[in-house]
C-alpha atoms as a PDB file:
ATOM      1  CA  MET A   1      13.675   9.092  10.428  1.00  0.00           C
ATOM      2  CA  GLN A   2      14.242   8.662   6.503  1.00  0.00           C
ATOM      3  CA  LYS A   3      11.258   7.832   4.225  1.00  0.00           C
ATOM      4  CA  ASP A   4      11.274   5.541   1.271  1.00  0.00           C
ATOM      5  CA  ILE A   5       9.168   4.897  -1.631  1.00  0.00           C
ATOM      6  CA  TYR A   6       7.210   1.634  -1.670  1.00  0.00           C
ATOM      7  CA  VAL A   7       5.009   0.348  -4.753  1.00  0.00           C
ATOM      8  CA  VAL A   8       2.673  -2.258  -3.388  1.00  0.00           C
ATOM      9  CA  GLY A   9       0.564  -4.450  -4.896  1.00  0.00           C
ATOM     10  CA  LEU A  10      -2.459  -5.855  -3.668  1.00  0.00           C
ATOM     11  CA  LEU A  11      -4.574  -9.031  -5.223  1.00  0.00           C
ATOM     12  CA  VAL A  12      -8.132  -8.938  -3.520  1.00  0.00           C
ATOM     13  CA  ASP A  13      -9.952 -12.447  -3.717  1.00  0.00           C
ATOM     14  CA  GLU A  14     -13.624 -12.137  -3.154  1.00  0.00           C
ATOM     15  CA  ARG A  15     -13.295  -8.289  -4.052  1.00  0.00           C
ATOM     16  CA  GLY A  16     -16.852  -7.551  -3.284  1.00  0.00           C
ATOM     17  CA  SER A  17     -16.790  -8.757   0.033  1.00  0.00           C
ATOM     18  CA  LYS A  18     -13.444  -7.989   1.023  1.00  0.00           C
ATOM     19  CA  ALA A  19     -12.989  -4.552  -0.256  1.00  0.00           C
ATOM     20  CA  PRO A  20     -14.551  -2.774   2.813  1.00  0.00           C
ATOM     21  CA  ASP A  21     -11.931  -4.467   5.339  1.00  0.00           C
ATOM     22  CA  VAL A  22      -9.077  -3.520   2.364  1.00  0.00           C
ATOM     23  CA  GLN A  23     -10.473   0.149   2.593  1.00  0.00           C
ATOM     24  CA  GLN A  24     -10.275   0.429   6.289  1.00  0.00           C
ATOM     25  CA  VAL A  25      -6.739  -0.622   6.267  1.00  0.00           C
ATOM     26  CA  ILE A  26      -5.549   1.786   3.351  1.00  0.00           C
ATOM     27  CA  THR A  27      -7.576   4.666   4.916  1.00  0.00           C
ATOM     28  CA  ARG A  28      -5.314   4.357   7.858  1.00  0.00           C
ATOM     29  CA  TYR A  29      -2.105   4.934   6.071  1.00  0.00           C
ATOM     30  CA  GLY A  30      -3.845   7.623   3.715  1.00  0.00           C
ATOM     31  CA  SER A  31      -1.088  10.146   4.737  1.00  0.00           C
ATOM     32  CA  ASN A  32       1.883   8.160   3.594  1.00  0.00           C
ATOM     33  CA  ILE A  33      -0.024   7.290   0.146  1.00  0.00           C
ATOM     34  CA  LEU A  34       1.126   9.566  -2.860  1.00  0.00           C
ATOM     35  CA  CYS A  35      -1.243   7.366  -5.264  1.00  0.00           C
ATOM     36  CA  ARG A  36      -3.803   4.620  -5.732  1.00  0.00           C
ATOM     37  CA  SER A  37      -5.181   2.857  -8.711  1.00  0.00           C
ATOM     38  CA  GLY A  38      -7.366  -0.015  -8.897  1.00  0.00           C
ATOM     39  CA  ILE A  39      -9.028  -2.556 -11.427  1.00  0.00           C
ATOM     40  CA  PRO A  40     -12.450  -3.136 -10.115  1.00  0.00           C
ATOM     41  CA  SER A  41     -14.328  -5.284 -12.211  1.00  0.00           C
ATOM     42  CA  PRO A  42     -17.849  -6.428 -11.662  1.00  0.00           C
ATOM     43  CA  SER A  43     -17.687  -9.381 -13.510  1.00  0.00           C
ATOM     44  CA  ARG A  44     -14.662 -10.750 -11.971  1.00  0.00           C
ATOM     45  CA  GLU A  45     -14.234 -11.852  -8.326  1.00  0.00           C
ATOM     46  CA  ARG A  46     -10.681 -10.852  -8.121  1.00  0.00           C
ATOM     47  CA  GLY A  47      -9.552  -7.021  -7.727  1.00  0.00           C
ATOM     48  CA  ILE A  48      -6.063  -5.699  -8.089  1.00  0.00           C
ATOM     49  CA  ILE A  49      -4.922  -1.937  -6.206  1.00  0.00           C
ATOM     50  CA  THR A  50      -1.841  -0.596  -6.677  1.00  0.00           C
ATOM     51  CA  LEU A  51      -0.331   1.992  -4.290  1.00  0.00           C
ATOM     52  CA  THR A  52       2.747   3.931  -4.230  1.00  0.00           C
ATOM     53  CA  MET A  53       3.492   5.187  -0.867  1.00  0.00           C
ATOM     54  CA  GLU A  54       6.287   7.385   1.025  1.00  0.00           C
ATOM     55  CA  ALA A  55       6.861   5.756   4.337  1.00  0.00           C
ATOM     56  CA  THR A  56       9.445   4.539   6.834  1.00  0.00           C
ATOM     57  CA  ARG A  57      10.119   0.954   7.048  1.00  0.00           C
ATOM     58  CA  ASP A  58       7.871   0.613  10.056  1.00  0.00           C
ATOM     59  CA  GLU A  59       5.322   2.251   8.541  1.00  0.00           C
ATOM     60  CA  TYR A  60       5.279   0.196   5.256  1.00  0.00           C
ATOM     61  CA  GLN A  61       5.838  -3.071   7.501  1.00  0.00           C
ATOM     62  CA  ARG A  62       2.583  -2.152   9.582  1.00  0.00           C
ATOM     63  CA  LEU A  63       0.592  -1.779   6.424  1.00  0.00           C
ATOM     64  CA  GLU A  64       1.931  -4.978   4.806  1.00  0.00           C
ATOM     65  CA  GLN A  65       1.224  -6.929   8.147  1.00  0.00           C
ATOM     66  CA  GLU A  66      -2.432  -5.403   8.483  1.00  0.00           C
ATOM     67  CA  LEU A  67      -3.284  -6.097   4.679  1.00  0.00           C
ATOM     68  CA  GLN A  68      -1.817  -9.725   4.991  1.00  0.00           C
ATOM     69  CA  SER A  69      -3.926 -10.672   7.740  1.00  0.00           C
ATOM     70  CA  LEU A  70      -7.000 -10.407   5.812  1.00  0.00           C
ATOM     71  CA  GLN A  71      -8.016 -13.733   4.272  1.00  0.00           C
ATOM     72  CA  GLY A  72      -8.058 -13.573   0.432  1.00  0.00           C
ATOM     73  CA  VAL A  73      -5.854 -10.527   0.433  1.00  0.00           C
ATOM     74  CA  THR A  74      -1.795 -10.984  -1.354  1.00  0.00           C
ATOM     75  CA  VAL A  75       0.525  -8.362  -1.235  1.00  0.00           C
ATOM     76  CA  ASP A  76       3.637  -7.738  -3.258  1.00  0.00           C
ATOM     77  CA  SER A  77       5.917  -4.788  -3.113  1.00  0.00           C
ATOM     78  CA  ILE A  78       9.134  -2.983  -4.738  1.00  0.00           C
ATOM     79  CA  HIS A  79      11.283  -0.796  -2.555  1.00  0.00           C
ATOM     80  CA  PHE A  80      13.243   2.183  -3.568  1.00  0.00           C
ATOM     81  CA  SER A  81      15.363   3.913  -1.177  1.00  0.00           C
ATOM     82  CA  GLN A  82      15.658   7.796  -1.279  1.00  0.00           C
ATOM     83  CA  PRO A  83      18.774   9.509  -0.866  1.00  0.00           C
ATOM     84  CA  GLU A  84      18.532  12.587   1.445  1.00  0.00           C
ATOM     85  CA  SER A  85      18.814  15.035  -1.459  1.00  0.00           C
ATOM     86  CA  PHE A  86      15.946  13.489  -3.059  1.00  0.00           C
ATOM     87  CA  GLN A  87      12.462  14.689  -1.976  1.00  0.00           C
ATOM     88  CA  VAL A  88       9.031  13.430  -3.702  1.00  0.00           C
ATOM     89  CA  CYS A  89       6.924  16.025  -1.617  1.00  0.00           C
ATOM     90  CA  GLU A  90       7.896  18.894  -0.381  1.00  0.00           C
ATOM     91  CA  THR A  91       5.745  20.802   2.391  1.00  0.00           C
ATOM     92  CA  ASN A  92       5.536  24.394   2.321  1.00  0.00           C
END
């Protein structure tokens, strides 16, 4: 099954109290995540996390649904289809 690239942006309200729930979901999909970055600002109630992941459409949709089910979490993404000849990660 083809895996594509998804760049996923998360906006997390009430960052201090929601972070553990968001982290649990992200951890479940850790094998698909190529890169994660975040802007944790203690003086702000909002946090921003970006994920770059290599996943099938079903894997991405499950992640998105789990994150959107968390109150105060907004999810948006960009999808890049990969031609079969392009490999982001090679397994040795």
